[in-house]
């Protein structure tokens, strides 16, 4: 039996734009994802989040589903343009009322709310008026929005996450241009990333000064990282793998835990990487009460100095020319529907690398999961491949705990199939199947399996 600590937080996660729908109801303003979805060719099949899972109208049903699974915690995000439709200024009471009701329902059912303030649905007004995350004023706008949320919900919400995956916002939104706002550049990601860190720091400062003492909650940030394994034993490949991890997660975690960007980034990027003022770093350093981590996959890393191989880097490599790293996968690794390799040992290695680099912070895996081409048959979805995925990754988490990593909890991505960004509804990450025509919720076999894991606080492992 793989037993987990008694107070281990077992959760499920979603985000506002991916599940809510009701994109223009009750006073909500448009977000950059509402707009991005309207541009032909940006999202598979022309899908949009206009209706999504219709969660906005199915709160009771969805909380009942979580209760049935026995979730101890539910991680969701607040849509900024639902709360402040133009990004700045007037607050929308109906938006506040929606999340207030969700929070109350969760607490009535003994489910702990974990609230992300920014999961990518930036108010479109701020994209037009201040160039989104490139703008000098954006971090103050975010801090004001965060303040509104702390004040409205902080009496009941004790776990706050400022920003989800700054790396994805910066690289996919401003580098590769495959996510909103769709900008392609080699320089803009570093400016966007800088402003995301400033926004995080300012929001945390407000929480700590105005609310934390009385509300007694905690606040942090969630960053994503895949594992990078050296392709060979050569010193050059070992350094390449280390560099790839630094350009991935240390980009955002080093300023928070060490007070500056990693040396490898500073020396390679020069002036392209903005620098922090002393005031800024005072806000950012030590600004996370826990380490939020989203983890999905692993790749091999090889040094490519002077020999970048065309097409060798795909998907989640970042701006590879800045790193001189070639990424690859072992052809024997099984892939998910996203073409992401299933490599549980990479998860264990990453957790141990983070524990060593950041002095053993309390780590929460705030997302881990997989897409598969699930089929509904006779009212059931037999997703044995997803159960195997979770068994593998939870076994890795368990092993990391045995080795002294300070793990606080684990959230599966996702509670339900939903709008998978540029992939639309084609890619299904849920443990709950959503029937296309009716939007009926049908727990997959993996949901029943996860419910048992939560009930027992662990699982029998064949590994
Ligand atoms: C995360 N990559 O996105 C997000 O937090 C979720 O909203 C999303 O549904 C989930 O993972 C699955 O994709 C990522 O290219 C998107 O490395 C892309 C990458 C990583 C995470």
Short mmCIF file of C-alpha atoms in Angstrom, two decimals, residues 33 35-47 177-179 184 421-424:
data_model
loop_
_atom_site.label_atom_id
_atom_site.label_comp_id
_atom_site.label_asym_id
_atom_site.label_seq_id
_atom_site.Cartn_x
_atom_site.Cartn_y
_atom_site.Cartn_z
CA UNK A 33 -9.45 34.39 -24.80
CA UNK A 35 -11.33 37.55 -28.56
CA UNK A 36 -8.56 35.06 -29.47
CA UNK A 37 -11.17 32.35 -30.14
CA UNK A 38 -12.85 34.61 -32.71
CA UNK A 39 -9.72 34.73 -34.88
CA UNK A 40 -9.93 32.09 -37.60
CA UNK A 41 -7.34 29.36 -37.29
CA UNK A 42 -6.31 29.97 -33.68
CA UNK A 43 -8.32 27.20 -32.00
CA UNK A 44 -8.99 23.68 -33.31
CA UNK A 45 -12.40 23.34 -34.99
CA UNK A 46 -13.15 26.99 -34.27
CA UNK A 47 -14.09 25.95 -30.72
CA UNK A 177 1.98 33.13 -30.21
CA UNK A 178 -0.17 30.00 -29.97
CA UNK A 179 -2.11 31.23 -26.92
CA UNK A 184 5.39 36.06 -31.69
CA UNK A 421 -7.08 26.12 -25.13
CA UNK A 422 -5.75 26.01 -28.72
CA UNK A 423 -6.74 22.32 -28.92
CA UNK A 424 -10.39 23.11 -28.22
#
